[in-house]
XYZ file of N, CA and C in Angstrom:
777
model
N 165.681 13.699 13.322
C 166.754 14.346 14.093
C 168.037 14.368 13.255
N 168.639 15.529 13.139
C 169.905 15.686 12.438
C 170.903 16.341 13.378
N 172.173 16.199 13.068
C 173.197 16.616 14.029
C 173.245 18.133 14.225
N 172.734 18.903 13.237
C 172.791 20.358 13.389
C 171.545 20.944 14.048
N 170.545 20.097 14.323
C 169.305 20.599 14.910
C 169.576 21.225 16.283
N 169.017 22.404 16.482
C 169.232 23.104 17.739
C 170.434 24.023 17.714
N 171.227 23.934 16.642
C 172.414 24.780 16.526
C 172.250 25.805 15.405
N 171.907 25.326 14.221
C 171.643 26.228 13.108
C 170.396 25.740 12.375
N 169.793 26.610 11.610
C 168.554 26.259 10.912
C 168.854 25.382 9.691
N 167.820 24.683 9.247
C 167.946 23.882 8.025
C 168.272 24.777 6.839
N 167.698 25.972 6.813
C 167.925 26.889 5.702
C 169.384 27.334 5.652
N 169.950 27.633 6.796
C 171.357 28.042 6.837
C 172.260 26.875 6.450
N 171.893 25.697 6.907
C 172.663 24.504 6.559
C 172.578 24.233 5.057
N 171.387 24.393 4.495
C 171.214 24.168 3.070
C 171.966 25.173 2.217
N 172.212 26.341 2.772
C 172.939 27.381 2.045
C 174.438 27.133 2.039
N 174.986 26.738 3.183
C 176.452 26.693 3.302
C 177.054 25.291 3.327
N 176.285 24.275 3.696
C 176.843 22.917 3.745
C 177.386 22.463 2.389
N 176.675 22.707 1.259
C 177.224 22.280 -0.031
C 178.573 22.929 -0.358
N 178.752 24.172 0.086
C 180.022 24.860 -0.166
C 181.143 24.220 0.649
N 180.865 23.946 1.912
C 181.859 23.298 2.772
C 182.195 21.912 2.239
N 181.174 21.166 1.853
C 181.380 19.813 1.315
C 182.214 19.861 0.042
N 181.971 20.853 -0.797
C 182.738 20.996 -2.039
C 184.231 21.079 -1.743
N 184.608 21.966 -0.826
C 186.028 22.173 -0.575
C 186.648 21.005 0.187
N 185.861 20.370 1.042
C 186.383 19.193 1.744
C 186.616 18.038 0.776
N 185.621 17.752 -0.062
C 185.737 16.607 -0.971
C 186.762 16.871 -2.076
N 186.699 18.063 -2.681
C 187.684 18.401 -3.710
C 189.083 18.498 -3.114
N 189.162 18.984 -1.872
C 190.461 19.084 -1.201
C 191.104 17.737 -0.963
N 190.277 16.735 -0.655
C 190.807 15.379 -0.472
C 191.457 14.900 -1.763
N 190.783 15.110 -2.886
C 191.354 14.723 -4.177
C 192.643 15.489 -4.452
N 192.647 16.771 -4.130
C 193.813 17.607 -4.403
C 195.017 17.173 -3.572
N 194.766 16.647 -2.380
C 195.860 16.280 -1.470
C 196.301 14.829 -1.609
N 195.592 14.071 -2.444
C 195.989 12.684 -2.656
C 197.380 12.612 -3.279
N 198.120 11.520 -3.045
C 199.400 11.349 -3.746
C 199.174 11.258 -5.252
N 200.245 11.137 -6.019
C 200.161 11.254 -7.481
C 199.132 10.334 -8.128
N 199.060 9.069 -7.676
C 198.094 8.101 -8.201
C 198.090 8.061 -9.733
N 199.278 8.128 -10.328
C 199.378 8.167 -11.784
C 198.769 6.938 -12.446
N 198.726 5.826 -11.718
C 198.178 4.595 -12.283
C 196.663 4.633 -12.430
N 196.015 5.678 -11.884
C 194.560 5.795 -11.978
C 194.119 7.052 -12.724
N 195.056 7.825 -13.223
C 194.715 9.090 -13.889
C 194.206 8.842 -15.307
N 193.236 9.672 -15.728
C 192.739 9.603 -17.101
C 193.594 10.436 -18.050
N 194.421 11.308 -17.500
C 195.385 12.085 -18.282
C 196.675 12.162 -17.480
N 197.787 12.245 -18.162
C 199.056 12.371 -17.462
C 199.185 13.779 -16.882
N 200.073 13.927 -15.933
C 200.304 15.254 -15.352
C 200.875 16.211 -16.409
N 201.655 15.662 -17.332
C 202.200 16.491 -18.408
C 201.070 17.067 -19.260
N 200.070 16.236 -19.585
C 198.910 16.711 -20.348
C 198.182 17.815 -19.591
N 198.011 17.625 -18.277
C 197.306 18.627 -17.476
C 198.037 19.957 -17.517
N 199.360 19.922 -17.417
C 200.153 21.154 -17.412
C 200.147 21.828 -18.778
N 200.177 21.030 -19.853
C 200.291 21.591 -21.196
C 198.949 22.056 -21.765
N 197.883 21.324 -21.470
C 196.606 21.593 -22.119
C 195.730 22.591 -21.374
N 195.794 22.604 -20.058
C 194.930 23.513 -19.304
C 195.374 24.968 -19.479
N 194.398 25.843 -19.661
C 194.675 27.217 -20.060
C 194.488 28.212 -18.924
N 194.298 27.724 -17.706
C 194.074 28.632 -16.579
C 194.792 28.064 -15.351
N 195.499 28.906 -14.587
C 196.222 28.422 -13.405
C 195.275 28.145 -12.236
N 195.737 27.318 -11.322
C 194.938 26.928 -10.165
C 194.426 28.109 -9.345
N 195.236 29.134 -9.036
C 194.699 30.266 -8.251
C 193.496 30.931 -8.919
N 193.508 31.056 -10.249
C 192.374 31.649 -10.956
C 191.151 30.746 -10.883
N 191.375 29.440 -10.912
C 190.277 28.482 -10.792
C 189.618 28.614 -9.426
N 190.436 28.703 -8.389
C 189.902 28.831 -7.028
C 189.082 30.113 -6.888
N 189.586 31.215 -7.417
C 188.846 32.493 -7.367
C 187.518 32.379 -8.106
N 187.540 31.720 -9.269
C 186.312 31.560 -10.041
C 185.270 30.737 -9.311
N 185.713 29.670 -8.652
C 184.788 28.820 -7.901
C 184.204 29.586 -6.720
N 185.035 30.321 -6.004
C 184.558 31.104 -4.861
C 183.535 32.150 -5.281
N 183.741 32.765 -6.440
C 182.780 33.747 -6.945
C 181.440 33.079 -7.238
N 181.481 31.911 -7.885
C 180.237 31.200 -8.160
C 179.531 30.822 -6.866
N 180.286 30.386 -5.878
C 179.669 29.972 -4.622
C 179.093 31.146 -3.853
N 179.656 32.326 -4.021
C 179.078 33.529 -3.417
C 177.693 33.799 -4.008
N 177.602 33.702 -5.333
C 176.302 33.882 -6.001
C 175.341 32.782 -5.578
N 175.850 31.562 -5.537
C 175.038 30.407 -5.148
C 174.458 30.587 -3.751
N 175.283 31.008 -2.803
C 174.818 31.193 -1.428
C 173.787 32.313 -1.343
N 173.983 33.370 -2.126
C 173.032 34.490 -2.125
C 171.666 34.047 -2.631
N 171.653 33.333 -3.765
C 170.390 32.870 -4.336
C 169.724 31.862 -3.406
N 170.516 30.953 -2.840
C 169.952 29.955 -1.929
C 169.331 30.624 -0.707
N 170.019 31.604 -0.148
C 169.479 32.308 1.011
C 168.161 32.996 0.705
N 168.087 33.639 -0.457
C 166.837 34.306 -0.859
C 165.729 33.292 -1.115
N 166.088 32.163 -1.720
C 165.094 31.130 -2.006
C 164.525 30.552 -0.721
N 165.380 30.249 0.228
C 164.907 29.698 1.495
C 164.080 30.733 2.266
N 164.483 31.991 2.167
C 163.730 33.057 2.842
C 162.323 33.178 2.261
N 162.232 33.055 0.947
C 160.941 33.216 0.271
C 160.021 32.022 0.493
N 160.594 30.839 0.714
C 159.780 29.621 0.834
C 159.605 29.154 2.270
N 160.213 29.862 3.218
C 160.108 29.449 4.622
C 158.657 29.505 5.093
N 158.276 28.522 5.883
C 156.908 28.441 6.407
C 156.957 28.476 7.931
N 156.736 29.647 8.509
C 156.782 29.767 9.972
C 155.729 28.873 10.639
N 156.108 28.263 11.747
C 155.171 27.434 12.511
C 155.178 27.875 13.955
N 154.148 27.495 14.663
C 154.042 27.890 16.070
C 155.116 27.237 16.922
N 155.580 26.059 16.524
C 156.596 25.334 17.301
C 158.011 25.706 16.890
N 158.145 26.383 15.745
C 159.475 26.753 15.282
C 160.160 25.684 14.468
N 159.519 24.555 14.277
C 160.098 23.478 13.482
C 159.054 22.936 12.517
N 159.520 22.421 11.387
C 158.639 21.891 10.355
C 158.640 20.372 10.425
N 157.451 19.789 10.375
C 157.346 18.330 10.358
C 157.891 17.807 9.043
N 158.834 16.896 9.131
C 159.451 16.337 7.937
C 158.615 15.180 7.402
N 158.543 15.043 6.076
C 157.787 13.924 5.501
C 158.484 12.602 5.788
N 157.787 11.480 5.587
C 158.415 10.160 5.794
C 159.656 9.997 4.920
N 160.544 9.134 5.337
C 161.802 8.933 4.628
C 161.573 8.544 3.172
N 160.601 7.682 2.918
C 160.330 7.251 1.544
C 159.949 8.442 0.671
N 159.133 9.334 1.219
C 158.725 10.526 0.467
C 159.941 11.393 0.166
N 160.828 11.542 1.137
C 162.033 12.339 0.927
C 162.914 11.729 -0.153
N 163.031 10.419 -0.153
C 163.845 9.746 -1.171
C 163.250 9.944 -2.560
N 161.919 9.867 -2.657
C 161.255 10.098 -3.939
C 161.496 11.532 -4.401
N 161.406 12.477 -3.478
C 161.646 13.882 -3.817
C 163.077 14.081 -4.327
N 164.027 13.403 -3.711
C 165.421 13.527 -4.149
C 165.598 12.955 -5.554
N 164.978 11.812 -5.832
C 165.075 11.218 -7.170
C 164.431 12.144 -8.206
N 163.268 12.697 -7.870
C 162.609 13.659 -8.768
C 163.519 14.854 -9.016
N 164.129 15.363 -7.956
C 165.035 16.511 -8.086
C 166.238 16.165 -8.955
N 166.724 14.946 -8.876
C 167.847 14.514 -9.716
C 167.475 14.594 -11.190
N 166.289 14.101 -11.534
C 165.838 14.158 -12.928
C 165.601 15.595 -13.380
N 165.043 16.419 -12.497
C 164.808 17.815 -12.834
C 166.122 18.549 -13.080
N 167.097 18.338 -12.220
C 168.396 18.986 -12.383
C 169.073 18.529 -13.668
N 169.018 17.217 -13.945
C 169.606 16.699 -15.177
C 168.954 17.328 -16.408
N 167.636 17.437 -16.370
C 166.908 17.981 -17.518
C 167.288 19.433 -17.756
N 167.267 20.230 -16.701
C 167.631 21.642 -16.813
C 169.060 21.790 -17.325
N 169.995 21.066 -16.726
C 171.390 21.248 -17.088
C 171.685 20.733 -18.494
N 171.021 19.658 -18.911
C 171.270 19.137 -20.256
C 170.935 20.190 -21.310
N 169.749 20.762 -21.242
C 169.308 21.667 -22.308
C 170.037 23.007 -22.258
N 170.304 23.521 -21.051
C 171.071 24.772 -20.953
C 172.510 24.531 -21.405
N 173.091 23.442 -20.947
C 174.471 23.099 -21.304
C 174.608 22.915 -22.818
N 173.684 22.173 -23.395
C 173.740 21.925 -24.844
C 173.603 23.231 -25.627
N 172.687 24.093 -25.194
C 172.482 25.352 -25.903
C 173.724 26.237 -25.818
N 174.427 26.177 -24.698
C 175.641 26.980 -24.561
C 176.751 26.512 -25.504
N 176.672 25.266 -25.921
C 177.620 24.779 -26.924
C 177.161 25.139 -28.335
N 175.881 25.079 -28.578
C 175.374 25.300 -29.930
C 175.306 26.770 -30.309
N 175.125 27.650 -29.335
C 175.112 29.084 -29.586
C 176.564 29.594 -29.533
N 177.080 30.006 -30.681
C 178.496 30.368 -30.771
C 178.850 31.537 -29.854
N 177.938 32.501 -29.728
C 178.209 33.652 -28.860
C 178.326 33.207 -27.404
N 177.356 32.401 -26.944
C 177.370 31.941 -25.559
C 178.586 31.060 -25.279
N 178.949 30.225 -26.251
C 180.120 29.369 -26.021
C 181.390 30.213 -25.939
N 181.545 31.113 -26.884
C 182.781 31.893 -26.944
C 182.960 32.783 -25.712
N 181.871 33.407 -25.264
C 181.987 34.406 -24.215
C 181.657 33.888 -22.814
N 181.023 32.723 -22.731
C 180.602 32.231 -21.412
C 181.093 30.808 -21.151
N 180.570 29.837 -21.895
C 180.844 28.440 -21.537
C 182.286 28.018 -21.789
N 182.959 28.671 -22.708
C 184.343 28.288 -23.006
C 185.246 28.420 -21.783
N 184.836 29.258 -20.816
C 185.655 29.396 -19.596
C 185.795 28.058 -18.887
N 184.708 27.297 -18.805
C 184.787 25.989 -18.152
C 185.697 25.046 -18.933
N 185.718 25.159 -20.241
C 186.520 24.268 -21.077
C 187.973 24.702 -21.188
N 188.348 25.756 -20.484
C 189.770 26.057 -20.371
C 190.491 24.949 -19.598
N 189.708 24.217 -18.806
C 190.253 23.033 -18.142
C 190.014 21.842 -19.072
N 190.892 21.688 -20.035
C 190.783 20.575 -20.987
C 190.957 19.256 -20.251
N 191.822 19.257 -19.275
C 192.018 18.110 -18.390
C 191.380 18.458 -17.047
N 190.169 17.983 -16.782
C 189.460 18.377 -15.559
C 190.150 17.867 -14.292
N 189.966 18.606 -13.211
C 190.378 18.125 -11.887
C 189.363 18.612 -10.869
N 189.381 17.998 -9.685
C 188.280 18.126 -8.728
C 187.955 19.572 -8.349
N 188.962 20.354 -7.993
C 188.703 21.712 -7.525
C 188.083 22.572 -8.620
N 188.300 22.207 -9.886
C 187.756 22.973 -10.997
C 186.358 22.567 -11.405
N 185.698 21.717 -10.644
C 184.362 21.230 -11.029
C 183.372 22.369 -11.236
N 183.448 23.403 -10.411
C 182.533 24.542 -10.522
C 183.235 25.785 -11.054
N 184.292 25.579 -11.816
C 184.955 26.724 -12.437
C 184.185 27.074 -13.707
N 183.390 28.145 -13.638
C 182.544 28.573 -14.740
C 182.554 30.092 -14.820
N 182.075 30.588 -15.932
C 181.750 32.010 -16.013
C 180.638 32.279 -15.002
N 180.660 33.425 -14.304
C 179.625 33.693 -13.284
C 178.202 33.557 -13.809
N 177.950 33.991 -15.049
C 176.609 33.886 -15.600
C 176.218 32.430 -15.819
N 177.166 31.619 -16.265
C 176.876 30.190 -16.424
C 176.617 29.551 -15.069
N 177.412 29.904 -14.077
C 177.197 29.360 -12.747
C 175.806 29.665 -12.237
N 175.325 30.880 -12.552
C 173.982 31.274 -12.125
C 172.909 30.502 -12.893
N 173.013 30.469 -14.220
C 171.977 29.849 -15.053
C 171.982 28.329 -14.965
N 173.151 27.742 -15.044
C 173.240 26.284 -15.148
C 173.102 25.605 -13.792
N 173.945 25.966 -12.859
C 174.008 25.260 -11.579
C 173.039 25.824 -10.540
N 173.113 27.140 -10.309
C 172.317 27.732 -9.231
C 170.826 27.678 -9.537
N 170.429 28.133 -10.719
C 169.015 28.074 -11.093
C 168.544 26.625 -11.218
N 169.413 25.753 -11.731
C 169.049 24.332 -11.826
C 168.751 23.734 -10.465
N 169.562 24.087 -9.477
C 169.318 23.610 -8.122
C 168.043 24.182 -7.532
N 167.803 25.478 -7.762
C 166.600 26.124 -7.231
C 165.340 25.506 -7.824
N 165.335 25.278 -9.128
C 164.182 24.673 -9.788
C 163.935 23.262 -9.265
N 164.995 22.500 -9.086
C 164.862 21.136 -8.561
C 164.255 21.137 -7.162
N 164.698 22.083 -6.344
C 164.176 22.212 -4.980
C 162.699 22.590 -4.985
N 162.348 23.580 -5.765
C 160.983 24.113 -5.742
C 159.971 23.122 -6.320
N 160.292 22.493 -7.441
C 159.322 21.605 -8.089
C 159.201 20.276 -7.355
N 160.287 19.777 -6.812
C 160.232 18.488 -6.102
C 159.454 18.588 -4.802
N 159.347 19.792 -4.238
C 158.587 19.987 -3.008
C 159.319 19.583 -1.745
N 160.617 19.383 -1.825
C 161.371 18.961 -0.642
C 161.469 20.084 0.378
N 161.682 19.717 1.604
C 161.895 20.701 2.665
C 163.349 21.158 2.636
N 163.627 22.215 3.377
C 164.996 22.719 3.461
C 165.924 21.643 4.029
N 165.425 20.843 4.955
C 166.265 19.793 5.552
C 166.619 18.737 4.514
N 165.649 18.309 3.718
C 165.933 17.325 2.669
C 166.904 17.896 1.654
N 166.784 19.192 1.388
C 167.652 19.815 0.388
C 169.119 19.786 0.803
N 169.382 19.783 2.096
C 170.772 19.704 2.558
C 171.423 18.441 1.996
N 170.732 17.327 2.110
C 171.279 16.055 1.636
C 171.345 16.020 0.109
N 170.322 16.551 -0.546
C 170.315 16.543 -2.004
C 171.432 17.409 -2.571
N 171.562 18.634 -2.091
C 172.570 19.532 -2.648
C 173.988 19.061 -2.337
N 174.193 18.499 -1.148
C 175.518 17.971 -0.826
C 175.859 16.777 -1.713
N 174.863 15.928 -1.961
C 175.063 14.788 -2.842
C 175.381 15.259 -4.260
N 174.652 16.255 -4.757
C 174.888 16.778 -6.100
C 176.287 17.367 -6.228
N 176.739 18.046 -5.186
C 178.077 18.641 -5.184
C 179.148 17.544 -5.221
N 178.985 16.533 -4.403
C 179.959 15.439 -4.367
C 180.032 14.749 -5.726
N 178.860 14.497 -6.331
C 178.825 13.848 -7.644
C 179.497 14.720 -8.702
N 179.258 16.015 -8.682
C 179.863 16.922 -9.653
C 181.372 16.962 -9.504
N 181.854 17.037 -8.275
C 183.299 17.027 -8.031
C 183.901 15.717 -8.528
N 183.238 14.611 -8.236
C 183.758 13.308 -8.640
C 183.832 13.190 -10.160
N 182.856 13.744 -10.858
C 182.846 13.681 -12.320
C 184.014 14.439 -12.935
N 184.577 15.376 -12.204
C 185.678 16.183 -12.724
C 187.033 15.807 -12.127
N 187.090 14.778 -11.315
C 188.316 14.501 -10.556
C 189.451 13.984 -11.424
N 189.136 13.427 -12.597
C 190.189 12.944 -13.493
C 190.833 11.645 -13.071
N 190.231 10.956 -12.109
C 190.787 9.691 -11.609
C 189.765 8.571 -11.765
N 190.260 7.401 -12.140
C 189.401 6.219 -12.209
C 189.843 5.265 -11.096
N 189.347 5.566 -9.898
C 189.789 4.829 -8.711
C 189.003 3.538 -8.538
N 189.652 2.460 -8.145
C 188.938 1.190 -7.928
C 187.963 1.308 -6.767
N 186.780 0.740 -6.936
C 185.789 0.746 -5.869
C 185.014 2.037 -5.743
N 185.178 2.961 -6.676
C 184.420 4.223 -6.624
C 182.949 3.910 -6.852
N 182.118 4.174 -5.862
C 180.707 3.797 -5.912
C 179.973 4.527 -7.039
N 180.405 5.733 -7.374
C 179.752 6.480 -8.449
C 179.975 5.819 -9.807
N 181.137 5.190 -9.983
C 181.421 4.500 -11.241
C 180.593 3.224 -11.361
N 180.191 2.686 -10.238
C 179.378 1.472 -10.226
C 177.907 1.803 -10.474
N 177.417 2.848 -9.828
C 175.987 3.169 -9.860
C 175.576 4.032 -11.047
N 176.508 4.830 -11.590
C 176.144 5.789 -12.631
C 176.965 5.572 -13.895
N 176.267 5.491 -15.044
C 176.968 5.486 -16.323
C 177.539 6.858 -16.630
N 176.913 7.877 -16.107
C 177.419 9.239 -16.221
C 178.419 9.434 -15.081
N 179.705 9.342 -15.408
C 180.720 9.356 -14.361
C 181.975 10.098 -14.838
N 183.079 9.886 -14.175
C 184.312 10.617 -14.478
C 184.744 10.441 -15.927
N 184.756 9.200 -16.409
C 185.173 8.937 -17.790
C 184.167 9.508 -18.777
N 182.877 9.394 -18.464
C 181.807 9.911 -19.323
C 181.991 11.409 -19.557
N 182.243 12.136 -18.480
C 182.384 13.586 -18.609
C 183.737 13.966 -19.198
N 184.732 13.115 -19.000
C 186.041 13.387 -19.606
C 185.930 13.423 -21.130
N 185.073 12.562 -21.687
C 184.856 12.563 -23.132
C 184.380 13.937 -23.595
N 183.485 14.550 -22.815
C 182.937 15.863 -23.179
C 184.023 16.930 -23.208
N 185.057 16.773 -22.399
C 186.130 17.763 -22.362
C 187.168 17.533 -23.452
N 187.097 16.405 -24.148
C 188.001 16.151 -25.253
C 187.516 16.891 -26.498
N 188.442 17.223 -27.401
C 188.104 17.997 -28.592
C 187.034 17.309 -29.436
N 187.174 16.002 -29.650
C 186.218 15.267 -30.488
C 184.873 15.054 -29.797
N 184.853 15.170 -28.477
C 183.623 14.881 -27.741
C 182.905 16.092 -27.205
N 183.367 17.288 -27.562
C 182.827 18.494 -26.945
C 181.357 18.746 -27.275
N 180.858 18.157 -28.369
C 179.440 18.317 -28.713
C 178.634 17.065 -28.360
N 179.164 16.289 -27.432
C 178.496 15.072 -26.991
C 178.600 14.974 -25.465
N 177.839 14.041 -24.910
C 177.863 13.781 -23.472
C 177.637 15.050 -22.645
N 176.557 15.750 -22.998
C 176.191 16.973 -22.273
C 175.602 16.673 -20.895
N 175.011 15.502 -20.731
C 174.266 15.193 -19.505
C 175.144 15.326 -18.275
N 174.580 15.898 -17.235
C 175.246 16.037 -15.950
C 174.204 16.446 -14.911
N 174.386 16.116 -13.646
C 175.493 15.317 -13.135
C 175.168 13.835 -12.898
N 173.923 13.415 -13.111
C 173.546 12.084 -12.649
C 173.398 11.031 -13.744
N 172.517 11.249 -14.693
C 172.148 10.207 -15.642
C 172.581 10.574 -17.065
N 172.478 9.607 -17.980
C 172.824 9.855 -19.385
C 171.587 9.782 -20.272
N 170.406 9.885 -19.673
C 169.147 9.654 -20.391
C 168.976 10.596 -21.575
N 169.168 11.899 -21.366
C 168.904 12.855 -22.436
C 169.890 12.697 -23.578
N 171.144 12.423 -23.285
C 172.114 12.174 -24.353
C 171.676 10.998 -25.221
N 171.220 9.946 -24.588
C 170.836 8.745 -25.325
C 169.550 8.963 -26.120
N 168.602 9.698 -25.547
C 167.340 9.930 -26.235
C 167.493 10.884 -27.422
N 168.384 11.862 -27.293
C 168.471 12.929 -28.295
C 169.715 12.833 -29.177
N 170.394 11.681 -29.133
C 171.475 11.428 -30.081
C 172.776 12.137 -29.811
N 173.001 12.560 -28.569
C 174.263 13.239 -28.253
C 175.155 12.384 -27.356
N 174.863 11.095 -27.314
C 175.703 10.182 -26.522
C 176.906 9.747 -27.350
N 178.088 9.867 -26.791
C 179.316 9.434 -27.447
C 179.837 8.182 -26.744
N 179.757 7.016 -27.394
C 180.269 5.793 -26.773
C 181.790 5.837 -26.662
N 182.313 5.182 -25.659
C 183.754 5.200 -25.418
C 184.158 3.917 -24.702
N 185.435 3.665 -24.685
C 185.967 2.544 -23.918
C 187.071 3.066 -23.009
N 187.249 2.413 -21.906
C 188.297 2.779 -20.961
C 189.446 1.793 -21.143
N 190.577 2.281 -21.579
C 191.710 1.407 -21.889
C 192.917 1.806 -21.045
N 193.831 0.860 -20.868
C 195.069 1.126 -20.157
C 196.026 1.909 -21.049
N 196.611 2.943 -20.497
C 197.583 3.741 -21.236
C 198.975 3.144 -21.049
N 199.780 3.138 -22.090
C 201.094 2.504 -22.039
C 201.975 3.085 -20.944
N 201.917 4.399 -20.775
C 202.758 5.038 -19.759
C 202.150 5.000 -18.365
N 201.041 4.291 -18.214
C 200.390 4.151 -16.920
C 199.099 4.920 -16.855
N 198.151 4.434 -16.084
C 196.858 5.080 -15.964
C 195.880 4.586 -17.009
N 194.812 5.353 -17.197
C 193.756 4.962 -18.126
C 193.515 6.066 -19.147
N 192.785 5.694 -20.186
C 192.367 6.663 -21.188
C 190.927 6.370 -21.589
N 190.087 7.394 -21.545
C 188.717 7.265 -22.052
C 188.785 7.525 -23.545
N 188.646 6.464 -24.338
C 188.878 6.549 -25.789
C 187.551 6.497 -26.536
N 187.317 7.489 -27.376
C 186.097 7.559 -28.177
C 186.054 6.390 -29.156
N 184.868 5.750 -29.257
C 184.707 4.636 -30.184
C 184.177 5.102 -31.532
N 183.124 5.882 -31.496
C 182.538 6.406 -32.727
C 181.620 7.558 -32.365
N 181.319 8.379 -33.332
C 180.395 9.483 -33.122
C 178.981 9.014 -33.372
N 178.045 9.497 -32.519
C 176.636 9.208 -32.773
C 176.127 10.170 -33.831
N 174.984 9.846 -34.401
C 174.403 10.704 -35.427
C 173.236 11.481 -34.844
């Protein structure tokens, strides 16, 4: 039993809930007070280094989410299994949890190799992926600010593949996609807040991804959004330390380049 049962379908929820969650969670970060003592970059750095204004970022994210919702709707339509009762029997909770973990690894694998290739192919980086790196200093609302083609290939297709191969139901996908969205937003929030559960559970976190947005780290730390396995296995992991900045806040400082 879920709170939306009897009101809207699992497929509709799976299509639009991640979008709503994105704006709610990113909006909370955007509305927080300055919190300069927890920032990974100063506000001055954000203003000077970022190459795109907030209104353009919002438009870019909305465009990606329009494509995302369209693909999700078609995917759910194609995979729907009509039943005589109108409802699908959900697998046991343990099975659903296993499916979510499998989907996490599948999404990480897809995004690592597509993401890495977009950096290594000069044409793709210059004309597509560089749009995301216009946010040299990441912030929450810009987590899904990408070129539309990248949004389709990297995020939308990655989510669809994870859903289809893991075998999860539309209802399970609601929780998986919302979780993936929250994790992605958190990785781009630019804050190292005390007690953040993602920083405790995942080595791939806000500071980890901040390294990737730095000039020296742009060809490292490709893994997203959950684990750092592929970076470590394939030599693209960039070790770093989190240090206190003299003017307040923190800095994710590169230690050395991997080979």
